[in-house]
Amino acid sequence: MSAESDGMAVAGILTLLYRITPTAVVEGPAGTVTRNYLAEDREGGRWFVKAYPRGTNLAEERRALALGGAARAAGVPVPAVWRSMSGEVIASAGGLSVSVAEYVAGAETAVGGLFGGRWDAVGEAVGRLHRALARHPAGPPRPVAAREVCDVARAGRRLEELLARWAAVPPAPGGFAAWCAQTAKQRLAALPEVAARLEKLPGSLTAQVVHGDLASPNLLLRDESVAAVIDFRPPGHRSAAWELGRIALDPRTVLTRPDDWIPGLARAVGAYRAANPELAAEDLLAVPRVAAGYLACSVYPLSEPLNDPAALTPALEAYGRARHEAAGVLWERLEEAEEVLRDVLR
């Protein structure tokens, strides 16, 4: 189905199932899986509409929306989800399924990086989010072995499998695929050193219900405040330190703010701790080491030229290179970052 015909179908569902009569439905920011739309009516009301492809596990998507709703109820800025006339958070008609949320005006994603007061705002928002989700019915926080947060053995297996596939289908020289194959070799060779560095993590870290995909595109900022947290995943336990590091130490922030990311991280961690004093200080001290280890153990997007070549874009290629470069920067300045955090956490 084309974007235009899909937009017409979305307009039909809004009219039929939501009693929203849109005067315009335009394609919005691309989702990882979904096709997204912005709808507006004649009174100026605006909505964000997410259209799910056929085969999507809608039960899991409903659980994800419910998790966002729980965070919203606790005061985290999460856009309200509109229910259909029959009370559904996801409505279907004619083979198309959609969810509808309030539109967040005047906001931008965090893809441009953190700076100034944004460090404090993001740390505070993530702290409130984690404090709220620690009480989720899916289960309380629990200790998990640090080796499971940054699984070097699993990374080794995945990199070996990836290199075997590259050996069977050698990439053309000079392109992104060739860079991916070479970088996979470098990552595999570096894993023993990575494992040694990760030995300095505490034996266990705190795992709890978290957002699940708190990447820069899913955090909306307005000036120096957090306007919205979007696109939750279904409830699942993961390291709170991992999630904080994933957003606070986004590769683009680390690379574009070489003089600011360590003091900025300190501000974010301080604001997080004020909002969520229940997370242990050793978890917060582990944030930069976990972030570096996670990047070092990741095969994304090194596998994309083989797994999903259609998904490759200049932006994804640039992001892949940034992840690799940022991992090196984090390792290089890790002790410095940890020393600054020790001062904050005293």
Coordinates of C-alpha atoms in Angstrom, one line a residue:
M1 CA 0.0 0.0 0.0
S2 CA 1.4 3.4 -0.9
A3 CA 1.8 6.2 1.6
E4 CA -1.0 8.2 0.0
S5 CA -3.5 5.3 0.0
D6 CA -2.4 4.4 3.5
G7 CA -3.1 8.0 4.6
M8 CA -6.5 7.8 3.1
A9 CA -7.2 4.6 5.1
V10 CA -6.0 6.3 8.3
A11 CA -8.3 9.2 7.6
G12 CA -11.2 6.7 7.2
I13 CA -10.4 4.9 10.5
L14 CA -10.2 8.2 12.4
T15 CA -13.6 9.2 11.1
L16 CA -15.2 5.8 11.5
L17 CA -13.7 4.6 14.8
Y18 CA -12.6 7.8 16.6
R19 CA -15.1 10.4 15.5
I20 CA -12.2 12.6 14.4
T21 CA -12.8 14.1 11.0
P22 CA -9.4 15.1 9.6
T23 CA -9.0 17.7 7.0
A24 CA -5.4 16.6 6.4
V25 CA -3.4 13.4 7.1
V26 CA 0.3 13.7 6.2
E27 CA 3.1 11.3 6.7
G28 CA 5.1 12.0 9.8
P29 CA 8.5 11.0 11.1
A30 CA 9.5 7.4 10.1
G31 CA 9.2 4.7 12.7
T32 CA 11.4 1.7 13.0
V33 CA 8.6 -0.6 12.0
T34 CA 5.4 1.5 11.9
R35 CA 4.3 4.1 9.4
N36 CA 3.5 7.4 11.2
Y37 CA 1.1 10.2 10.4
L38 CA 0.0 13.6 11.6
A39 CA -3.7 14.3 11.4
E40 CA -5.4 17.7 11.8
D41 CA -9.1 18.7 11.9
R42 CA -10.8 21.9 10.9
E43 CA -10.6 23.2 14.5
G44 CA -6.9 22.9 14.6
G45 CA -6.8 19.7 16.7
R46 CA -3.8 17.6 15.9
W47 CA -3.0 13.9 16.5
F48 CA -0.1 11.6 16.0
V49 CA -1.2 8.3 14.4
K50 CA 0.9 5.1 14.3
A51 CA -0.1 2.6 11.7
Y52 CA 1.1 -1.0 12.4
P53 CA 2.1 -3.3 9.5
R54 CA 0.3 -6.6 9.0
G55 CA 1.6 -9.3 11.3
T56 CA 2.4 -6.9 14.2
N57 CA 1.9 -8.5 17.6
L58 CA -0.9 -6.1 18.7
A59 CA -1.1 -7.6 22.1
E60 CA 2.5 -6.6 22.8
E61 CA 1.9 -3.2 21.4
R62 CA -1.0 -2.7 23.7
R63 CA 1.2 -3.7 26.7
A64 CA 3.7 -1.1 25.5
L65 CA 1.1 1.6 25.3
A66 CA -0.1 0.6 28.8
L67 CA 3.4 1.0 30.1
G68 CA 3.6 4.5 28.7
G69 CA 0.2 5.1 30.4
A70 CA 1.6 4.0 33.7
A71 CA 4.5 6.4 33.4
R72 CA 2.2 9.2 32.4
A73 CA 0.0 8.5 35.5
A74 CA 3.2 8.9 37.6
G75 CA 3.9 12.4 36.2
V76 CA 6.3 11.5 33.4
P77 CA 5.6 13.6 30.3
V78 CA 4.1 10.9 28.0
P79 CA 1.5 11.8 25.4
A80 CA -2.0 10.7 26.1
V81 CA -3.3 7.9 24.0
W82 CA -6.8 8.4 22.5
R83 CA -9.2 5.5 22.8
S84 CA -11.5 4.6 20.0
M85 CA -15.3 4.9 20.5
S86 CA -15.3 1.2 21.6
G87 CA -12.5 2.0 24.2
E88 CA -9.6 0.4 22.3
V89 CA -6.1 1.8 22.4
I90 CA -5.4 0.1 19.1
A91 CA -8.3 0.1 16.6
S92 CA -8.5 -1.9 13.4
A93 CA -10.5 -1.7 10.2
G94 CA -10.0 -2.9 6.7
G95 CA -6.8 -4.7 7.6
L96 CA -5.2 -1.6 9.0
S97 CA -4.5 -1.1 12.7
V98 CA -3.7 2.2 14.3
S99 CA -3.1 3.9 17.7
V100 CA -3.8 7.6 18.2
A101 CA -1.9 9.9 20.6
E102 CA -1.9 13.6 21.3
Y103 CA 0.5 15.6 19.1
V104 CA 3.5 17.2 20.9
A105 CA 3.9 20.6 19.4
G106 CA 7.1 22.6 19.2
A107 CA 9.4 19.8 20.2
E108 CA 12.4 18.1 18.6
T109 CA 14.1 14.8 19.2
A110 CA 17.3 14.5 21.2
V111 CA 19.1 13.3 18.1
G112 CA 20.9 16.6 18.0
G113 CA 22.5 15.8 21.4
L114 CA 22.4 17.1 24.9
F115 CA 23.7 20.4 26.1
G116 CA 23.1 23.1 28.7
G117 CA 20.0 22.5 30.9
R118 CA 19.0 19.5 28.8
W119 CA 21.4 17.3 30.8
D120 CA 19.6 18.1 34.0
A121 CA 16.2 17.8 32.4
V122 CA 16.9 14.4 30.9
G123 CA 18.5 13.0 34.1
E124 CA 15.5 14.1 36.1
A125 CA 13.0 12.7 33.6
V126 CA 14.7 9.3 33.5
G127 CA 15.0 9.2 37.2
R128 CA 11.2 9.9 37.6
L129 CA 10.5 7.3 34.9
H130 CA 12.6 4.6 36.6
R131 CA 11.2 5.4 40.1
A132 CA 7.7 5.0 38.7
L133 CA 8.4 1.8 36.8
A134 CA 10.1 0.2 39.7
R135 CA 6.6 -0.2 41.2
H136 CA 5.2 -1.8 38.0
P137 CA 3.1 -5.0 38.4
A138 CA 5.6 -6.8 36.1
G139 CA 7.8 -7.1 39.1
P140 CA 10.1 -5.2 41.5
P141 CA 13.8 -4.4 40.7
R142 CA 16.2 -7.3 41.1
P143 CA 19.9 -7.8 40.9
V144 CA 21.3 -9.2 37.7
A145 CA 24.9 -10.3 37.0
A146 CA 26.9 -7.5 35.3
R147 CA 28.1 -10.0 32.7
E148 CA 24.5 -10.4 31.5
V149 CA 24.2 -6.6 31.0
C150 CA 27.3 -6.6 28.8
D151 CA 27.5 -10.2 27.5
V152 CA 31.0 -10.5 26.1
A153 CA 30.6 -14.3 25.4
R154 CA 27.4 -13.7 23.4
A155 CA 29.0 -10.8 21.5
G156 CA 31.8 -13.1 20.5
R157 CA 29.4 -15.7 19.2
R158 CA 27.5 -13.2 17.2
L159 CA 30.6 -11.5 15.8
E160 CA 32.0 -14.9 14.7
E161 CA 28.7 -15.8 13.0
L162 CA 28.6 -12.4 11.3
L163 CA 32.2 -12.8 10.1
A164 CA 31.4 -16.2 8.7
R165 CA 28.6 -14.7 6.7
W166 CA 30.8 -11.9 5.4
A167 CA 33.4 -14.6 4.4
A168 CA 30.7 -16.4 2.4
V169 CA 29.5 -13.1 0.8
P170 CA 32.5 -10.8 0.6
P171 CA 31.5 -7.1 0.5
A172 CA 32.5 -4.8 -2.3
P173 CA 35.6 -2.8 -1.2
G174 CA 35.3 0.8 -0.1
G175 CA 31.7 0.9 0.9
F176 CA 29.8 0.7 4.2
A177 CA 29.5 -3.1 4.0
A178 CA 33.3 -3.4 3.8
W179 CA 33.6 -1.1 6.8
C180 CA 31.1 -3.3 8.7
A181 CA 33.1 -6.4 8.0
Q182 CA 36.4 -4.8 9.0
T183 CA 34.8 -3.3 12.1
A184 CA 33.4 -6.7 13.1
K185 CA 36.9 -8.1 13.0
Q186 CA 38.2 -5.3 15.2
R187 CA 35.4 -5.8 17.7
L188 CA 36.0 -9.5 17.9
A189 CA 39.8 -9.0 18.4
A190 CA 39.1 -6.4 21.2
L191 CA 36.7 -8.5 23.2
P192 CA 39.3 -9.9 25.6
E193 CA 40.3 -6.4 26.6
V194 CA 36.7 -5.4 26.9
A195 CA 36.1 -8.4 29.2
A196 CA 39.0 -7.3 31.4
R197 CA 37.6 -3.7 31.6
L198 CA 34.1 -5.0 32.5
E199 CA 35.6 -7.0 35.4
K200 CA 35.7 -3.7 37.2
L201 CA 31.9 -3.5 37.2
P202 CA 30.2 -4.5 40.5
G203 CA 29.2 -8.2 40.6
S204 CA 25.6 -7.3 40.0
L205 CA 23.6 -4.4 38.7
T206 CA 19.9 -3.4 39.2
A207 CA 17.5 -4.6 36.6
Q208 CA 13.9 -3.3 36.6
V209 CA 11.0 -2.5 34.3
V210 CA 12.3 0.3 32.0
H211 CA 11.2 2.1 28.9
G212 CA 13.1 -0.5 26.7
D213 CA 14.0 1.8 23.8
L214 CA 15.0 5.1 25.3
A215 CA 17.1 6.2 22.3
S216 CA 17.4 9.8 21.2
P217 CA 14.5 9.6 18.6
N218 CA 12.2 8.6 21.4
L219 CA 12.9 11.6 23.6
L220 CA 11.3 14.9 22.6
L221 CA 12.8 18.1 23.9
R222 CA 11.4 21.7 24.0
D223 CA 14.2 24.2 24.6
E224 CA 15.9 22.9 27.8
S225 CA 13.0 20.7 29.1
V226 CA 11.7 17.2 28.3
A227 CA 8.5 17.6 26.3
A228 CA 7.7 13.9 25.9
V229 CA 9.0 10.3 26.3
I230 CA 7.5 8.2 23.5
D231 CA 7.6 4.7 21.9
F232 CA 7.8 2.5 25.0
R233 CA 8.4 -1.2 24.6
P234 CA 6.4 -3.9 26.5
P235 CA 7.4 -4.2 30.2
G236 CA 10.7 -6.0 30.6
H237 CA 13.5 -6.0 33.1
R238 CA 16.8 -4.4 32.0
S239 CA 19.6 -2.6 33.7
A240 CA 18.6 0.9 34.8
A241 CA 22.3 2.0 34.4
W242 CA 22.2 0.8 30.8
E243 CA 19.1 2.8 30.0
L244 CA 20.4 6.0 31.5
G245 CA 23.7 5.6 29.7
R246 CA 22.0 4.9 26.4
I247 CA 20.3 8.3 26.4
A248 CA 22.8 10.4 28.3
L249 CA 25.8 9.0 26.4
D250 CA 24.3 8.8 22.9
P251 CA 27.2 8.6 20.5
R252 CA 26.3 11.8 18.8
T253 CA 26.4 13.7 22.1
V254 CA 29.7 12.2 23.0
L255 CA 31.3 13.1 19.7
T256 CA 29.8 16.5 19.2
R257 CA 30.4 17.6 22.8
P258 CA 34.0 16.5 23.5
D259 CA 34.5 19.0 26.3
D260 CA 31.0 18.8 27.7
W261 CA 29.9 15.2 27.9
I262 CA 31.7 14.3 31.2
P263 CA 30.4 17.3 33.2
G264 CA 27.1 16.9 31.4
L265 CA 26.9 13.3 32.4
A266 CA 27.6 14.3 36.0
R267 CA 24.7 16.8 35.9
A268 CA 22.4 14.2 34.4
V269 CA 23.4 11.6 37.1
G270 CA 23.0 14.2 39.9
A271 CA 19.5 15.1 38.6
Y272 CA 18.6 11.4 38.2
R273 CA 19.7 10.6 41.8
A274 CA 17.6 13.5 43.2
A275 CA 14.5 12.2 41.3
N276 CA 15.2 8.5 42.1
P277 CA 17.3 8.1 45.2
E278 CA 16.3 4.4 45.4
L279 CA 18.8 3.3 42.7
A280 CA 22.1 2.3 44.3
A281 CA 25.1 4.7 43.8
E282 CA 27.2 1.8 42.4
D283 CA 24.7 1.4 39.6
L284 CA 25.0 5.1 38.7
L285 CA 28.8 5.0 38.9
A286 CA 28.6 2.1 36.4
V287 CA 26.8 4.1 33.7
P288 CA 29.8 5.1 31.5
R289 CA 31.4 1.6 31.8
V290 CA 28.2 -0.1 30.9
A291 CA 27.6 2.3 28.0
A292 CA 31.1 1.6 26.6
G293 CA 30.8 -2.1 27.1
Y294 CA 27.4 -2.2 25.5
L295 CA 28.7 -0.5 22.4
A296 CA 31.7 -2.8 22.3
C297 CA 29.5 -5.8 22.4
S298 CA 26.9 -4.7 19.9
V299 CA 26.7 -5.9 16.3
Y300 CA 24.3 -3.2 15.3
P301 CA 24.3 -2.0 12.6
L302 CA 27.3 -4.1 11.4
S303 CA 24.8 -6.8 10.4
E304 CA 22.4 -4.6 8.5
P305 CA 24.0 -4.9 5.1
L306 CA 23.4 -8.6 5.3
N307 CA 20.1 -8.7 7.3
D308 CA 18.2 -5.7 5.9
P309 CA 20.1 -3.9 3.1
A310 CA 16.9 -1.9 2.2
A311 CA 17.1 -0.3 5.7
L312 CA 20.5 1.2 5.0
T313 CA 20.4 5.0 4.7
P314 CA 23.2 7.6 4.9
A315 CA 21.9 8.5 8.4
L316 CA 22.1 4.9 9.6
E317 CA 25.6 4.5 8.1
A318 CA 26.7 7.7 9.8
Y319 CA 25.2 6.5 13.1
G320 CA 27.0 3.1 12.8
R321 CA 30.3 4.9 12.4
A322 CA 29.5 7.2 15.3
R323 CA 28.7 4.3 17.6
H324 CA 32.1 2.7 16.9
E325 CA 34.0 6.0 17.3
A326 CA 32.1 6.9 20.5
A327 CA 33.0 3.6 22.1
G328 CA 36.7 4.4 21.7
V329 CA 36.1 7.9 23.2
L330 CA 34.3 6.4 26.2
W331 CA 37.0 3.8 26.9
E332 CA 39.7 6.5 26.5
R333 CA 38.1 8.8 29.1
L334 CA 36.4 6.2 31.3
E335 CA 38.4 6.7 34.4
E336 CA 38.1 10.4 34.2
A337 CA 34.3 10.1 33.9
E338 CA 34.1 7.7 36.8
E339 CA 36.1 10.0 39.0
V340 CA 33.8 12.9 38.3
L341 CA 30.8 10.7 39.1
R342 CA 32.3 9.6 42.4
D343 CA 32.4 13.2 43.4
V344 CA 28.7 13.6 42.5
L345 CA 27.7 10.4 44.3
R346 CA 29.5 11.0 47.6

